[in-house]
Short mmCIF file of C-alpha atoms in Angstrom, two decimals:
data_model
loop_
_atom_site.label_atom_id
_atom_site.label_comp_id
_atom_site.label_asym_id
_atom_site.label_seq_id
_atom_site.Cartn_x
_atom_site.Cartn_y
_atom_site.Cartn_z
CA MET A 1 19.99 -7.55 10.79
CA LYS A 2 16.99 -6.73 12.61
CA ALA A 3 14.43 -4.61 11.20
CA PRO A 4 14.89 -1.12 13.14
CA GLY A 5 12.64 -1.26 15.88
CA SER A 6 13.52 -4.53 17.16
CA GLY A 7 15.93 -7.45 17.45
CA PRO A 8 17.71 -9.56 20.30
CA ARG A 9 16.10 -9.75 24.31
CA VAL A 10 19.68 -10.39 26.52
CA LEU A 11 19.28 -11.62 30.17
CA ALA A 12 22.62 -10.40 31.50
CA ILE A 13 24.48 -11.90 34.53
CA ASP A 14 26.40 -9.85 36.70
CA GLN A 15 27.44 -12.48 39.30
CA GLY A 16 29.64 -10.49 41.31
CA THR A 17 31.48 -10.78 44.71
CA THR A 18 28.23 -9.46 46.82
CA ASN A 19 25.80 -10.35 44.84
CA THR A 20 24.17 -11.92 41.34
CA LYS A 21 22.24 -9.28 39.07
CA VAL A 22 20.52 -10.95 36.55
CA LEU A 23 18.84 -7.35 34.35
CA ILE A 24 17.24 -8.26 30.83
CA VAL A 25 17.53 -6.47 28.05
CA GLY A 26 15.46 -4.92 25.62
CA PRO A 27 17.04 -4.31 22.16
CA ASP A 28 16.30 -0.17 22.77
CA GLY A 29 18.94 -0.67 25.92
CA THR A 30 15.47 -1.13 28.00
CA VAL A 31 15.65 -2.70 31.18
CA LEU A 32 13.23 -5.04 31.55
CA ALA A 33 13.83 -6.58 34.55
CA ARG A 34 15.55 -7.02 37.43
CA ALA A 35 16.19 -9.17 39.75
CA SER A 36 19.77 -9.53 42.61
CA ALA A 37 20.85 -11.93 45.32
CA PRO A 38 23.13 -11.24 48.98
CA LEU A 39 25.88 -13.59 48.75
CA SER A 40 27.96 -14.15 51.68
CA THR A 41 32.01 -14.57 52.09
CA ALA A 42 33.60 -16.13 54.84
CA TYR A 43 37.58 -15.16 56.33
CA PRO A 44 38.61 -18.83 58.17
CA HIS A 45 42.06 -16.84 57.93
CA SER A 46 44.09 -13.79 57.95
CA GLY A 47 44.07 -13.95 54.70
CA TRP A 48 41.49 -16.34 53.69
CA ALA A 49 38.16 -14.99 52.03
CA GLU A 50 36.15 -18.15 49.99
CA GLN A 51 32.89 -18.26 48.78
CA SER A 52 30.23 -21.13 48.52
CA ALA A 53 30.42 -22.60 44.80
CA GLU A 54 27.21 -23.66 45.38
CA ALA A 55 25.74 -20.17 46.84
CA LEU A 56 27.41 -18.59 43.68
CA TRP A 57 24.90 -21.08 40.72
CA ALA A 58 22.50 -20.77 43.14
CA SER A 59 22.30 -17.71 43.55
CA VAL A 60 22.37 -17.23 39.79
CA GLN A 61 19.64 -20.00 39.05
CA GLY A 62 17.63 -18.00 41.73
CA THR A 63 18.10 -14.70 40.07
CA ILE A 64 16.80 -15.54 35.81
CA ALA A 65 13.70 -17.62 37.69
CA GLU A 66 12.75 -13.46 39.13
CA ALA A 67 13.47 -12.16 36.65
CA ILE A 68 11.81 -13.97 33.92
CA THR A 69 8.97 -13.99 35.66
CA GLY A 70 8.52 -9.43 35.27
CA ALA A 71 9.46 -9.66 31.58
CA SER A 72 7.51 -11.29 29.25
CA GLY A 73 8.76 -13.15 25.81
CA PRO A 74 11.32 -14.68 25.05
CA ILE A 75 15.05 -14.65 25.99
CA ASP A 76 17.45 -14.79 22.71
CA ALA A 77 20.52 -15.21 24.06
CA ILE A 78 22.59 -15.14 27.64
CA ALA A 79 25.97 -12.73 28.41
CA ILE A 80 27.97 -13.63 31.71
CA ALA A 81 29.68 -10.80 33.82
CA ASN A 82 31.86 -11.86 36.45
CA GLN A 83 33.38 -10.90 39.91
CA ARG A 84 37.23 -12.10 38.10
CA GLU A 85 40.33 -13.75 39.86
CA THR A 86 38.07 -16.44 42.05
CA LEU A 87 38.86 -19.63 41.21
CA VAL A 88 36.79 -22.28 41.13
CA LEU A 89 37.63 -26.50 41.20
CA TRP A 90 35.15 -28.96 40.55
CA ASP A 91 34.90 -32.18 39.50
CA ALA A 92 34.18 -33.22 35.97
CA VAL A 93 31.90 -37.23 36.89
CA THR A 94 29.96 -35.32 39.52
CA SER A 95 30.36 -31.38 38.85
CA ALA A 96 30.21 -31.06 42.45
CA PRO A 97 32.84 -28.53 43.84
CA LEU A 98 35.77 -30.08 45.32
CA CYS A 99 36.55 -26.94 48.10
CA PRO A 100 35.06 -23.86 48.67
CA ALA A 101 36.41 -20.62 46.03
CA MET A 102 39.41 -18.72 47.14
CA ILE A 103 38.07 -15.54 45.59
CA TRP A 104 40.27 -12.69 43.98
CA GLN A 105 40.58 -11.41 47.36
CA CYS A 106 42.38 -13.91 49.07
CA ARG A 107 45.96 -13.39 50.04
CA ARG A 108 46.71 -16.93 50.98
CA THR A 109 49.21 -18.00 48.97
CA ALA A 110 51.31 -14.64 49.78
CA GLU A 111 54.71 -16.78 50.73
CA ASP A 112 54.58 -18.63 48.03
CA CYS A 113 54.19 -16.04 45.10
CA ALA A 114 57.78 -14.33 47.72
CA ALA A 115 59.00 -17.63 46.82
CA LEU A 116 58.51 -17.94 43.33
CA ALA A 117 59.87 -14.37 42.74
CA ALA A 118 62.74 -15.35 44.70
CA THR A 119 62.98 -18.24 41.98
CA GLY A 120 63.78 -15.57 39.32
CA VAL A 121 60.64 -16.27 37.88
CA GLY A 122 59.39 -13.05 38.03
CA PRO A 123 59.21 -11.96 34.55
CA VAL A 124 59.10 -14.74 32.07
CA VAL A 125 55.24 -15.10 33.76
CA GLU A 126 54.95 -11.03 33.12
CA ALA A 127 56.61 -10.94 29.55
CA ALA A 128 53.82 -13.28 28.91
CA THR A 129 51.08 -12.44 31.02
CA GLY A 130 51.49 -8.72 31.49
CA LEU A 131 50.83 -9.48 35.39
CA GLY A 132 53.73 -9.46 38.78
CA LEU A 133 53.77 -12.91 40.86
CA ASN A 134 50.62 -11.50 43.27
CA PRO A 135 48.48 -13.38 45.01
CA LEU A 136 45.08 -11.77 43.47
CA PHE A 137 45.42 -14.45 40.68
CA PRO A 138 44.17 -17.90 40.56
CA ALA A 139 47.04 -19.66 39.03
CA THR A 140 48.94 -19.35 43.15
CA LYS A 141 45.12 -20.91 44.38
CA LEU A 142 45.36 -23.48 41.98
CA ALA A 143 48.58 -24.09 42.80
CA TRP A 144 47.99 -24.05 46.35
CA ALA A 145 45.00 -26.56 46.45
CA LEU A 146 47.10 -29.08 44.65
CA ARG A 147 49.42 -29.06 47.56
CA ASN A 148 46.92 -28.88 50.88
CA ILE A 149 44.05 -30.49 49.40
CA PRO A 150 44.26 -34.36 48.61
CA ALA A 151 41.25 -34.60 46.56
CA VAL A 152 42.33 -31.23 44.12
CA ALA A 153 45.50 -33.11 43.32
CA THR A 154 43.46 -36.63 43.05
CA ALA A 155 41.47 -35.49 40.42
CA GLN A 156 44.17 -33.14 38.27
CA ALA A 157 46.14 -37.36 38.34
CA GLU A 158 42.70 -39.25 37.50
CA GLY A 159 41.09 -36.66 34.56
CA ARG A 160 38.36 -35.46 36.55
CA LEU A 161 39.65 -31.57 37.42
CA ARG A 162 37.99 -29.04 36.72
CA ALA A 163 39.90 -25.63 36.64
CA GLY A 164 38.08 -22.62 36.62
CA THR A 165 36.79 -18.49 37.00
CA VAL A 166 33.42 -17.80 37.77
CA ASP A 167 32.44 -17.73 33.98
CA ALA A 168 33.40 -20.92 33.76
CA TRP A 169 31.64 -22.60 36.54
CA LEU A 170 28.99 -20.77 35.38
CA LEU A 171 29.17 -22.24 31.99
CA TRP A 172 29.82 -25.47 33.01
CA ASN A 173 26.31 -24.95 34.68
CA LEU A 174 23.92 -23.38 33.26
CA THR A 175 25.09 -26.30 29.72
CA GLY A 176 24.83 -29.43 32.69
CA GLY A 177 29.04 -29.79 31.96
CA ALA A 178 28.83 -30.18 28.56
CA ALA A 179 30.78 -26.83 28.46
CA HIS A 180 34.26 -25.98 29.57
CA ALA A 181 35.08 -22.35 28.31
CA THR A 182 35.72 -19.15 29.45
CA ASP A 183 37.05 -16.06 27.25
CA HIS A 184 39.74 -14.44 26.83
CA SER A 185 39.50 -11.11 29.24
CA ASN A 186 39.00 -14.11 32.10
CA ALA A 187 41.70 -15.76 30.74
CA SER A 188 44.48 -13.12 30.88
CA ARG A 189 43.93 -12.44 34.08
CA THR A 190 45.16 -15.88 35.63
CA LEU A 191 49.05 -15.73 35.39
CA LEU A 192 48.50 -19.52 33.40
CA PHE A 193 47.68 -17.74 29.74
CA ASP A 194 50.00 -16.26 27.52
CA THR A 195 48.48 -13.04 25.38
CA ARG A 196 50.73 -13.31 22.65
CA THR A 197 49.49 -16.31 21.47
CA LEU A 198 45.97 -16.42 22.98
CA SER A 199 46.56 -20.04 24.71
CA PHE A 200 47.26 -21.51 27.61
CA SER A 201 51.03 -22.16 28.16
CA PRO A 202 52.55 -25.50 29.25
CA GLU A 203 55.58 -23.46 29.96
CA LEU A 204 53.49 -21.31 32.88
CA ALA A 205 51.25 -23.91 33.84
CA ALA A 206 54.37 -25.78 34.59
CA ILE A 207 55.77 -23.31 36.84
CA PHE A 208 52.53 -23.96 39.09
CA GLY A 209 52.72 -27.21 38.77
CA VAL A 210 49.15 -27.78 37.02
CA ARG A 211 47.63 -29.15 33.63
CA VAL A 212 47.17 -27.64 31.34
CA ASP A 213 43.79 -30.38 30.03
CA CYS A 214 42.09 -28.88 33.65
CA LEU A 215 41.54 -25.29 32.22
CA PRO A 216 38.73 -23.96 30.26
CA GLN A 217 39.39 -23.70 26.89
CA PRO A 218 39.41 -19.63 25.86
CA LEU A 219 37.80 -17.86 23.31
CA PRO A 220 36.79 -15.05 22.44
CA SER A 221 34.73 -12.90 24.34
CA ASP A 222 31.91 -12.58 21.62
CA SER A 223 32.37 -16.63 21.00
CA LEU A 224 29.56 -18.82 21.40
CA PHE A 225 30.23 -20.58 23.98
CA GLY A 226 27.09 -22.91 23.98
CA THR A 227 24.08 -23.30 25.17
CA THR A 228 21.44 -23.93 28.58
CA ALA A 229 20.36 -27.56 29.23
CA ALA A 230 16.86 -28.43 29.84
CA GLY A 231 16.40 -27.87 34.05
CA MET A 232 19.80 -26.80 35.17
CA THR A 233 17.58 -23.20 35.31
CA ALA A 234 14.51 -22.53 34.92
CA LEU A 235 14.85 -20.67 31.85
CA PRO A 236 14.71 -23.12 28.68
CA ALA A 237 16.95 -25.80 27.15
CA GLY A 238 18.59 -24.01 23.26
CA VAL A 239 19.43 -20.74 24.40
CA PRO A 240 22.44 -19.30 23.50
CA ILE A 241 25.45 -18.70 25.80
CA GLN A 242 26.84 -15.89 23.16
CA ALA A 243 29.53 -13.77 25.57
CA MET A 244 31.19 -13.87 28.47
CA MET A 245 33.58 -10.87 29.53
CA GLY A 246 35.26 -9.95 33.26
CA ASP A 247 33.13 -7.77 35.64
CA SER A 248 35.63 -5.07 35.52
CA HIS A 249 35.66 -5.54 31.13
CA ALA A 250 32.51 -6.07 30.61
CA ALA A 251 32.00 -2.35 32.33
CA LEU A 252 34.90 -0.25 30.22
CA TYR A 253 32.52 -1.74 27.37
CA GLY A 254 29.34 -0.72 28.18
CA HIS A 255 30.16 3.10 29.07
CA GLY A 256 31.34 2.79 24.97
CA VAL A 257 34.89 2.94 25.49
CA ARG A 258 36.19 0.72 22.02
CA SER A 259 39.66 3.00 21.28
CA PRO A 260 42.01 4.14 23.56
CA GLY A 261 41.96 7.88 25.36
CA ALA A 262 39.51 6.99 27.81
CA VAL A 263 39.85 4.76 31.69
CA LYS A 264 37.02 4.18 34.17
CA ALA A 265 36.35 3.05 37.74
CA THR A 266 34.19 0.54 38.60
CA TYR A 267 33.12 1.19 42.98
CA GLY A 268 32.36 -2.31 44.43
CA THR A 269 34.17 -4.65 46.90
CA GLY A 270 37.18 -3.71 45.30
CA SER A 271 38.10 -1.25 42.85
CA SER A 272 38.90 -1.50 38.85
CA LEU A 273 40.86 0.96 36.58
CA MET A 274 41.26 0.36 33.09
CA THR A 275 41.97 1.77 30.12
CA LEU A 276 42.44 0.53 26.58
CA THR A 277 46.57 0.30 24.73
CA PRO A 278 47.29 0.13 21.25
CA GLY A 279 49.60 -2.81 22.19
CA ARG A 280 50.28 -5.32 24.55
CA VAL A 281 52.09 -2.87 26.68
CA THR A 282 54.90 -3.68 29.92
CA SER A 283 53.24 -0.79 32.70
CA ARG A 284 56.25 0.45 34.74
CA HIS A 285 54.54 1.68 37.22
CA GLY A 286 52.45 -0.97 39.37
CA LEU A 287 49.60 -1.68 36.87
CA SER A 288 49.01 -4.89 34.58
CA GLY A 289 49.07 -5.55 31.39
CA THR A 290 45.85 -7.19 30.33
CA ILE A 291 43.00 -8.32 27.18
CA GLY A 292 40.16 -6.14 27.13
CA TRP A 293 38.53 -8.33 25.14
CA THR A 294 38.44 -10.23 21.58
CA ASP A 295 35.54 -9.61 19.75
CA ARG A 296 35.56 -9.56 15.53
CA ASN A 297 36.90 -6.55 15.86
CA GLY A 298 39.89 -8.42 17.19
CA THR A 299 42.09 -7.89 19.94
CA ALA A 300 41.52 -4.67 22.49
CA PHE A 301 44.53 -4.94 25.01
CA ALA A 302 44.61 -2.89 28.28
CA LEU A 303 46.06 -1.69 31.69
CA GLU A 304 44.41 -2.27 34.80
CA GLY A 305 44.49 -1.49 38.26
CA ASN A 306 42.92 -3.01 40.91
CA ILE A 307 42.59 -2.28 44.21
CA THR A 308 41.78 -4.92 46.93
CA VAL A 309 39.65 -2.97 49.36
CA SER A 310 37.74 0.07 48.06
CA ALA A 311 34.00 0.43 49.08
CA GLN A 312 34.50 -2.82 51.52
CA ALA A 313 35.88 0.01 52.83
CA ALA A 314 33.11 1.99 53.97
CA ALA A 315 31.06 -0.93 55.27
CA PHE A 316 34.51 -2.01 57.75
CA MET A 317 34.12 1.06 58.78
CA ALA A 318 30.58 1.74 60.14
CA LYS A 319 30.23 -1.11 61.63
CA LEU A 320 33.68 -0.26 63.59
CA LEU A 321 31.70 3.43 64.58
CA GLY A 322 28.35 1.03 64.88
CA LEU A 323 26.74 2.66 62.09
CA LYS A 324 24.06 0.95 59.80
CA ASP A 325 25.38 0.69 56.53
CA ALA A 326 27.75 3.16 54.25
CA ARG A 327 25.22 5.42 53.38
CA ALA A 328 24.86 6.46 57.54
CA LEU A 329 28.72 6.70 57.58
CA SER A 330 28.96 8.81 54.16
CA ASP A 331 26.12 11.30 55.97
CA LEU A 332 28.41 11.61 59.05
CA ALA A 333 30.54 12.28 57.28
CA GLN A 334 29.28 14.98 55.48
CA THR A 335 28.87 16.79 58.73
CA VAL A 336 32.47 17.95 58.87
CA PRO A 337 34.04 19.92 56.77
CA ASP A 338 37.11 17.78 56.27
CA ALA A 339 38.23 14.66 58.35
CA GLY A 340 39.94 16.58 60.96
CA GLY A 341 43.65 15.84 59.48
CA VAL A 342 42.85 11.86 59.85
CA THR A 343 44.36 10.19 57.39
CA PHE A 344 42.40 6.42 56.78
CA VAL A 345 44.74 3.46 55.38
CA PRO A 346 42.03 0.02 54.27
CA ALA A 347 44.89 -2.32 53.62
CA LEU A 348 42.79 -4.82 55.26
CA ALA A 349 44.02 -7.16 52.83
CA GLY A 350 47.22 -6.06 51.38
CA LEU A 351 47.58 -2.75 49.42
CA GLY A 352 47.01 -3.92 45.53
CA ALA A 353 47.92 -1.35 42.04
CA PRO A 354 49.40 0.93 42.34
CA HIS A 355 51.78 -0.41 45.57
CA TRP A 356 51.31 -4.00 45.63
CA ASN A 357 52.86 -5.36 49.44
CA ASP A 358 50.81 -7.94 51.00
CA ALA A 359 52.43 -6.64 53.95
CA ALA A 360 50.49 -3.30 54.58
CA ARG A 361 47.59 -3.50 57.20
CA GLY A 362 45.62 -0.86 57.76
CA THR A 363 45.80 2.16 59.28
CA LEU A 364 44.87 5.44 61.12
CA THR A 365 47.05 8.74 61.05
CA GLY A 366 46.40 11.42 62.51
CA MET A 367 44.01 11.80 65.57
CA SER A 368 44.39 13.26 68.31
CA HIS A 369 41.36 14.71 71.20
CA ALA A 370 39.48 16.46 68.82
CA THR A 371 38.87 13.93 66.60
CA SER A 372 35.00 12.66 66.35
CA PRO A 373 33.94 9.11 64.47
CA ALA A 374 32.30 11.86 61.72
CA HIS A 375 36.15 13.20 61.20
CA LEU A 376 36.67 9.18 61.06
CA ALA A 377 33.50 8.75 58.63
CA ARG A 378 35.49 10.69 56.07
CA ALA A 379 38.42 10.43 55.87
CA THR A 380 36.58 6.46 54.53
CA PHE A 381 35.66 7.80 52.34
CA GLU A 382 38.48 9.79 51.15
CA ALA A 383 40.80 7.17 51.59
CA ILE A 384 38.24 5.35 48.56
CA ALA A 385 39.38 8.40 46.45
CA SER A 386 42.83 8.27 47.71
CA GLN A 387 43.50 5.02 46.08
CA ILE A 388 41.63 5.66 43.06
CA ALA A 389 43.88 8.10 42.59
CA ASP A 390 46.75 6.43 42.99
CA VAL A 391 46.12 4.05 39.89
CA PHE A 392 44.78 7.15 38.09
CA GLU A 393 48.17 8.69 38.61
CA ALA A 394 50.08 5.50 37.59
CA MET A 395 48.11 5.43 34.68
CA GLN A 396 48.90 8.53 33.50
CA ALA A 397 52.51 8.04 33.74
CA ASP A 398 52.09 4.52 32.45
CA ILE A 399 50.55 5.93 28.50
CA GLY A 400 53.10 9.34 28.55
CA HIS A 401 50.05 11.89 28.68
CA PRO A 402 47.34 13.20 30.83
CA LEU A 403 43.41 11.62 30.99
CA ALA A 404 40.81 13.77 30.21
CA ALA A 405 38.20 12.61 32.37
CA LEU A 406 37.38 10.10 34.61
CA SER A 407 34.38 7.22 33.30
CA ALA A 408 32.58 5.72 37.25
CA ASP A 409 29.50 2.67 37.47
CA GLY A 410 29.48 0.35 40.22
CA GLY A 411 26.94 0.83 43.68
CA ALA A 412 29.29 3.51 45.47
CA SER A 413 29.23 5.68 42.14
CA GLY A 414 26.14 7.21 43.31
CA ASN A 415 27.54 8.54 46.43
CA ALA A 416 27.76 12.59 45.12
CA PHE A 417 30.11 13.31 47.56
CA LEU A 418 32.31 10.53 47.12
CA MET A 419 32.49 10.94 43.22
CA GLN A 420 32.49 15.11 44.19
CA LEU A 421 35.90 13.99 46.69
CA GLN A 422 37.20 12.04 43.89
CA ALA A 423 37.10 14.99 41.30
CA ASP A 424 38.12 17.47 43.74
CA LEU A 425 41.28 14.12 44.31
CA ILE A 426 41.90 14.13 40.35
CA GLY A 427 41.52 17.11 38.98
CA ARG A 428 39.35 16.02 36.44
CA PRO A 429 36.02 15.44 35.59
CA VAL A 430 33.67 12.73 36.90
CA GLN A 431 31.67 10.92 34.45
CA VAL A 432 28.57 8.79 36.56
CA ALA A 433 27.23 5.69 34.31
CA ALA A 434 23.54 6.39 33.72
CA LEU A 435 22.79 2.99 35.04
CA GLU A 436 25.02 1.48 37.83
CA GLU A 437 25.21 -2.29 35.92
CA VAL A 438 27.21 -0.52 33.37
CA GLY A 439 28.63 -4.17 33.03
CA ALA A 440 25.93 -6.15 32.28
CA VAL A 441 25.04 -3.68 30.23
CA GLY A 442 27.94 -4.37 28.63
CA VAL A 443 28.35 -7.84 28.25
CA ALA A 444 24.65 -7.62 26.95
CA ALA A 445 25.88 -5.27 24.00
CA MET A 446 29.05 -7.70 24.10
CA ALA A 447 26.18 -10.14 22.93
CA MET A 448 23.97 -8.22 20.20
CA ALA A 449 26.27 -7.02 18.60
CA ALA A 450 27.72 -10.59 17.80
CA LEU A 451 23.88 -11.34 17.38
CA GLY A 452 24.15 -8.28 14.73
CA HIS A 453 22.67 -6.09 16.44
CA ARG A 454 23.49 -2.30 17.71
CA LEU A 455 22.99 -1.63 21.55
CA PRO A 456 22.86 2.05 21.84
CA LEU A 457 24.30 3.04 25.37
CA PRO A 458 22.08 5.19 27.54
CA ALA A 459 24.98 9.32 28.21
CA PRO A 460 26.32 9.26 31.25
CA LYS A 461 25.20 12.01 33.89
CA PRO A 462 26.00 15.30 34.25
CA PRO A 463 29.98 15.48 35.79
CA PHE A 464 31.94 16.27 38.24
CA MET A 465 33.85 19.21 37.90
CA PRO A 466 36.71 18.95 40.43
CA GLY A 467 36.58 22.11 42.99
CA LEU A 468 39.68 21.95 44.95
CA LYS A 469 42.45 24.14 44.57
CA PRO A 470 46.39 23.04 44.01
CA ALA A 471 47.70 23.84 46.62
CA GLU A 472 44.58 22.12 48.28
CA ARG A 473 44.76 19.13 46.12
CA ALA A 474 48.81 18.27 46.82
CA GLN A 475 47.87 18.79 50.68
CA LEU A 476 45.69 16.43 50.56
CA ARG A 477 48.01 13.89 48.51
CA ASP A 478 50.91 14.78 50.03
CA ALA A 479 49.35 13.17 53.94
CA TRP A 480 47.84 9.73 51.77
CA ASP A 481 51.50 9.38 50.95
CA HIS A 482 52.62 9.94 54.15
CA ALA A 483 50.38 7.45 55.18
CA ILE A 484 50.64 4.62 53.09
CA ALA A 485 54.51 4.90 53.94
CA GLN A 486 53.02 4.18 57.90
CA ALA A 487 50.86 0.83 56.42
CA SER A 488 53.36 -0.10 55.12
CA LEU A 489 56.19 -0.31 57.72
CA PRO A 490 57.40 -3.51 58.60
CA ALA A 491 54.79 -4.71 61.92
#
């Protein structure tokens, strides 16, 4: 252990859907430097969502260079938190991507999932992975690419294909191609990883027509994954990559959760609610069994609910109403006391947990001559909070007891109006993380723990307390349930 007051400095990469952030975290938890870069997503066809793998890597290179200019002193380790379920395919010889990265939001494999389910393999997959057959997960995307992109099929046949989630892609580049690995939290989100054996399964791979040798080596989240290669970034050669976790898992860790009993929600483009469980679980209410992380203390299992369009709904509605941004939408929403009977279901890419309906489409219900843009704005924020409430309630049903509170993080958690709506709709306190970048801090804490140092985590902000009467809450929830049913009707 280091002497009191000393310890490692960790460069934490938080590679998300809308931006890449880099934090340099000191041993006392102080953020010594920050840098960020925006990213764009392409939607070339209905239901498709893609990003440039080259742009993802370039954003990491740029933010690392910017961050280290703002903080003097050495970097003792690198930690990576990443957007999950996004698939990157590249050539092992050239390190060049073979196609755009198919991000977690991409629904192009919905029909493939339905066809697979019709064969009866769903229970086999769920028993091994804890996950249902859904376009969210990378295995379906990889199967699609092997059928539809000749360069990918050829690379697999010749043993040159490398497939991985964003953590594996960044690791490959940071190490100059020396390491092809992933951590157990990211691996558990692929539909190819057996969480009973903590290994990629040949049986699962065969279902999707995938060769296991193209997949990364799965390792505990606090492993030494590799070291930086010279010339790949502004960092010197030899810096250890000491921790990797999916961003949602890193956020749970960053909230200080180490045992079952607490639940967090990350408010981003989509949202994830996650809670630790005593062991492997199978949800009965539309959630996913997953791995929180694996470290020196063993494997932490979890339940998770993924919402496809969450805070992104605010950006969508702001654009629709001709407003500058989500902040302007929030200001408009607060000019009315309620949504005037309007309910917005932001099923812009289907519905995720706990409904899992790829055919659902966005709907506005309850409009009248009295409906104003302010009502639509307020309905949007109520929709974000209502989707979280759906998963929160499903989680309570699965674990069999009430949850005492909700810990919140992510960009939209800084919106006090939304957080108060959230507390009102779940009828529980909402505790917001002191730092917006709780995922980056969480994975930095994991890296420091691997180096023998305990990172102190800041206490959350004062909680938002529920203020709605039970009858008022029930009325809003009933209206939401009716709107969900409307959004789920066949076109």
